XYZ file of C-alpha atoms in Angstrom:
329
model
C 114.340 14.697 86.089
C 116.597 13.807 83.121
C 115.246 11.703 80.267
C 118.061 9.179 80.780
C 119.976 8.790 84.025
C 122.837 6.287 84.165
C 123.732 5.815 87.826
C 126.933 4.166 89.105
C 127.095 1.808 86.129
C 129.738 -0.921 86.342
C 130.387 -3.597 83.721
C 132.589 -6.704 83.899
C 133.688 -9.367 81.420
C 134.585 -12.971 82.125
C 137.859 -13.969 80.462
C 140.079 -17.042 80.547
C 142.122 -15.286 83.237
C 139.037 -14.434 85.311
C 136.718 -11.470 85.767
C 137.841 -8.116 84.369
C 136.091 -4.942 85.526
C 135.805 -2.640 82.507
C 133.361 0.138 83.439
C 133.570 1.520 86.970
C 130.829 3.647 88.541
C 129.927 5.665 85.431
C 127.272 8.372 85.787
C 125.671 10.074 82.773
C 122.575 12.252 82.478
C 120.770 13.193 79.279
C 118.003 15.768 78.986
C 115.305 15.719 76.316
C 116.495 17.279 73.073
C 120.132 17.793 74.113
C 123.343 16.334 72.745
C 125.771 14.736 75.183
C 129.280 14.150 73.863
C 131.279 11.230 75.286
C 134.979 11.522 74.470
C 138.207 9.710 75.204
C 140.911 7.596 73.622
C 140.193 4.225 72.041
C 139.757 1.617 74.762
C 138.458 4.005 77.432
C 135.015 2.357 77.643
C 132.818 4.620 75.532
C 131.352 1.901 73.315
C 130.957 -0.598 76.163
C 128.952 1.997 78.083
C 126.699 2.488 75.049
C 126.216 -1.272 74.614
C 125.317 -1.584 78.291
C 122.676 1.135 77.944
C 121.271 -0.656 74.888
C 121.327 -4.059 76.582
C 123.656 -5.413 73.885
C 126.670 -6.540 75.908
C 128.133 -9.754 74.458
C 126.784 -12.791 76.269
C 127.543 -14.676 78.364
C 130.891 -12.977 78.984
C 129.691 -9.390 79.528
C 127.396 -8.319 82.342
C 126.348 -5.287 84.339
C 127.554 -5.740 87.911
C 126.190 -2.574 89.479
C 124.096 0.511 88.842
C 120.860 1.660 87.264
C 119.837 2.783 83.776
C 116.793 4.971 84.362
C 114.631 6.006 81.410
C 111.684 8.270 82.225
C 111.998 7.397 85.915
C 111.948 3.634 85.255
C 115.001 1.452 85.826
C 115.501 -0.607 82.663
C 117.670 -3.126 84.516
C 114.717 -4.083 86.711
C 112.580 -4.852 83.651
C 112.056 -8.243 82.071
C 114.216 -8.992 79.035
C 111.208 -8.730 76.693
C 110.387 -5.268 78.021
C 113.968 -4.136 77.438
C 113.806 -5.442 73.870
C 110.723 -3.307 73.242
C 112.604 -0.229 74.457
C 115.661 -1.027 72.323
C 115.147 0.314 68.818
C 111.809 1.908 69.684
C 112.765 4.446 72.358
C 116.574 4.139 72.308
C 118.354 3.465 69.016
C 122.013 3.192 68.131
C 124.156 3.911 65.088
C 127.034 1.477 65.242
C 130.643 2.359 64.547
C 131.192 0.185 61.477
C 128.129 -0.262 59.230
C 129.697 -3.053 57.171
C 129.775 -5.298 60.237
C 126.478 -4.027 61.683
C 124.509 -4.757 58.495
C 123.867 -8.359 57.463
C 126.008 -8.855 54.329
C 123.761 -11.579 52.845
C 120.421 -9.767 53.180
C 119.133 -6.935 51.032
C 118.846 -3.491 52.617
C 115.062 -3.567 52.234
C 114.670 -6.836 54.116
C 116.737 -5.546 57.023
C 114.761 -2.299 57.236
C 111.397 -4.073 56.969
C 112.458 -6.498 59.703
C 113.204 -3.532 61.975
C 109.722 -2.104 61.371
C 107.850 -5.369 61.892
C 109.868 -6.329 64.963
C 108.341 -3.455 66.928
C 105.068 -3.144 65.014
C 103.955 -6.625 63.954
C 100.528 -5.277 62.928
C 102.078 -3.289 60.051
C 101.908 -5.129 56.704
C 104.841 -5.625 54.353
C 103.649 -3.073 51.784
C 103.177 -0.396 54.426
C 106.563 -1.272 55.915
C 108.223 -0.850 52.519
C 106.593 2.562 52.103
C 107.991 3.644 55.462
C 111.423 2.359 54.486
C 111.384 4.364 51.254
C 110.406 7.499 53.180
C 113.149 7.122 55.780
C 115.796 6.483 53.103
C 114.684 9.673 51.352
C 114.840 11.503 54.673
C 118.474 10.504 55.225
C 119.418 11.653 51.728
C 119.655 8.415 49.743
C 118.680 8.858 46.099
C 116.578 6.254 44.279
C 115.495 4.619 47.567
C 113.330 1.976 45.871
C 116.421 0.694 44.054
C 118.581 0.853 47.177
C 116.132 -1.419 48.998
C 117.106 -4.155 46.518
C 120.852 -3.685 47.077
C 123.140 -5.675 49.351
C 125.400 -3.746 51.780
C 128.546 -4.374 49.723
C 126.930 -2.596 46.760
C 126.757 0.694 48.684
C 129.524 3.163 49.466
C 130.663 3.697 53.053
C 128.673 6.926 53.322
C 125.509 5.288 51.969
C 125.860 2.322 54.336
C 126.143 4.740 57.234
C 123.006 6.541 56.034
C 121.212 3.181 55.960
C 122.302 2.613 59.573
C 120.965 6.057 60.498
C 117.686 5.264 58.714
C 117.402 1.980 60.616
C 118.018 3.763 63.916
C 115.492 6.529 63.183
C 112.682 4.593 61.553
C 110.756 4.508 64.852
C 111.614 8.142 65.759
C 113.339 7.235 69.065
C 113.551 9.488 72.107
C 117.319 8.836 72.312
C 119.850 8.199 69.570
C 123.271 6.815 70.488
C 125.787 7.557 67.728
C 128.967 5.517 68.258
C 131.643 7.218 66.150
C 129.314 7.275 63.121
C 131.882 8.952 60.849
C 134.778 6.541 61.429
C 136.581 5.534 58.193
C 134.602 8.055 56.099
C 136.302 10.804 54.146
C 136.058 14.376 55.417
C 133.308 15.449 53.001
C 131.072 12.477 53.882
C 131.808 13.007 57.588
C 130.498 16.565 57.353
C 127.369 15.365 55.529
C 126.646 12.688 58.162
C 127.125 15.120 61.054
C 124.895 17.689 59.378
C 122.275 15.013 58.753
C 122.221 13.881 62.410
C 121.890 17.495 63.603
C 119.076 18.135 61.103
C 117.143 14.993 62.067
C 117.592 15.772 65.761
C 116.114 19.231 65.258
C 113.199 17.870 63.235
C 112.374 14.993 65.604
C 113.319 16.570 68.951
C 115.315 13.546 70.061
C 118.230 13.516 72.491
C 121.619 12.319 71.228
C 124.592 10.648 72.890
C 127.494 11.256 70.513
C 130.519 9.030 71.123
C 133.774 10.101 69.519
C 137.474 10.731 70.046
C 137.272 13.852 67.867
C 136.998 16.945 70.045
C 136.321 19.138 67.010
C 133.086 17.219 66.424
C 132.118 17.666 70.064
C 132.748 21.410 69.864
C 130.386 21.619 66.908
C 127.546 19.321 67.993
C 127.406 18.803 71.758
C 125.747 20.776 74.544
C 127.535 18.933 77.360
C 130.556 16.620 77.482
C 131.627 13.630 79.556
C 135.319 12.736 79.310
C 136.080 9.056 79.948
C 139.391 7.439 80.788
C 139.996 3.737 81.453
C 136.353 2.990 82.251
C 135.693 6.017 84.452
C 134.278 9.507 83.900
C 136.994 11.996 84.809
C 135.303 15.265 83.839
C 131.810 16.503 82.945
C 130.836 19.999 81.868
C 129.224 22.157 79.250
C 131.113 22.388 75.961
C 132.044 26.019 76.639
C 133.510 25.259 80.070
C 135.416 22.224 78.842
C 137.180 24.083 76.047
C 137.764 27.310 77.961
C 138.757 25.893 81.372
C 139.516 22.140 81.390
C 140.304 20.959 84.914
C 141.457 17.342 84.643
C 145.026 16.764 83.385
C 143.731 14.131 80.946
C 141.259 16.592 79.410
C 143.998 19.182 79.196
C 146.234 16.663 77.457
C 143.543 15.880 74.886
C 142.992 19.564 74.129
C 146.707 20.365 74.009
C 147.273 17.588 71.471
C 145.036 19.325 68.907
C 147.139 21.141 66.272
C 146.654 24.906 66.396
C 146.731 27.294 63.452
C 148.619 29.886 65.472
C 151.297 27.386 66.520
C 154.876 27.417 65.272
C 155.159 25.487 61.983
C 156.985 22.140 61.928
C 157.158 21.810 65.705
C 156.453 18.543 67.474
C 152.839 18.054 68.547
C 152.092 17.711 72.234
C 151.155 14.192 73.309
C 150.004 12.385 76.428
C 152.845 10.030 77.423
C 152.169 6.314 77.707
C 149.099 4.282 76.800
C 145.699 3.539 78.290
C 146.378 0.618 80.697
C 144.821 -2.759 79.935
C 141.812 -3.541 82.092
C 143.499 -6.445 83.848
C 146.440 -4.212 84.868
C 144.719 -1.071 86.125
C 146.721 1.067 88.574
C 145.254 1.610 92.005
C 143.578 4.880 92.905
C 143.394 7.279 89.976
C 143.723 5.298 86.758
C 145.425 8.204 85.000
C 148.192 8.617 87.568
C 150.822 6.631 85.624
C 150.566 9.172 82.767
C 150.002 12.300 84.844
C 152.718 14.887 85.525
C 150.853 16.048 88.650
C 150.443 12.633 90.346
C 151.279 12.368 94.036
C 151.073 9.659 96.694
C 147.378 10.244 97.358
C 146.591 9.512 93.693
C 147.641 5.890 94.149
C 145.931 5.466 97.512
C 142.403 6.662 96.797
C 140.001 6.792 93.863
C 139.068 10.433 93.162
C 135.340 11.144 93.120
C 133.595 13.625 90.836
C 133.649 16.984 92.616
C 131.791 20.139 91.636
C 133.656 23.162 90.359
C 130.241 24.628 89.517
C 126.691 23.352 89.015
C 127.637 22.308 85.495
C 131.309 21.387 85.833
C 132.556 18.290 87.694
C 136.026 16.735 87.833
C 137.560 13.589 89.357
C 141.014 14.745 90.483
C 142.413 15.024 94.013
C 144.271 18.277 93.381
C 142.192 20.325 90.968
C 140.748 22.559 93.703
C 143.853 23.076 95.808
C 144.868 26.621 94.837
C 148.497 26.082 95.820
C 148.741 23.026 93.572
C 145.999 23.728 91.061
C 146.634 22.199 87.659
C 147.654 24.788 85.125
């Protein structure tokens, strides 16, 4: 039994034009201590899936319309709102994509960290909470933590703000950490430090990690398994080794082919996936990737492909991947 089992999750938003279905029948499984990478282009539904798991969809417009989010064999969606709040931050924490918008700009770092402690443990006094905050800031590599507690977010660099977000997410030592593109807008050196820090803290605390990114190089380095999302659906799931050595879905192949290669011919045009991710109110019928796929046929517009098993660890949602006469190369 996986630690976290997301089953047939669907999410919709109410807009001025009516209901828009954003996430469609997404399935994700996460084992204790492992790292699951979730990849795809911007707008494919990665962050919305994470917010749905956390119970942080914007209200009243966003809502879960179908599915289950099962943590330790208990469906969180069947729980009362107060019970879900106790899980959020305590057992499942999240590092948000942009720390400058996630942190309150008019409150000191210390107040925000102390509030996080006392929200889940109201019996802990302020002095003890401050001691814990100093320890967690030291753990995430922030120097002079006592001084940093007195700072406002704008007084910290981007890398330090992201470390504060990591500290806030880890202060309760959660079972699951969701990292939503935690290195966005950071320079390469700071990115490497943040990724190394997350891996180190995961090893020390034994937590499971869902790592959301569009950077396949990061996934190759950190993840055990990968789920590839496109336009609100999971199109391929596998181990990292299988995904990079034998991608089966044409979208996954397009993502991998677009990565510059050292052995490639200099000054040649990079490979790209034609077109754009369709808007959610104009989704094509059947396979949502068919309008950008060189292998699309009539069946692709008539029927939604289901995730089929290439092996026990490799699944793909494509009508033609297994047909040897038409197998995608």
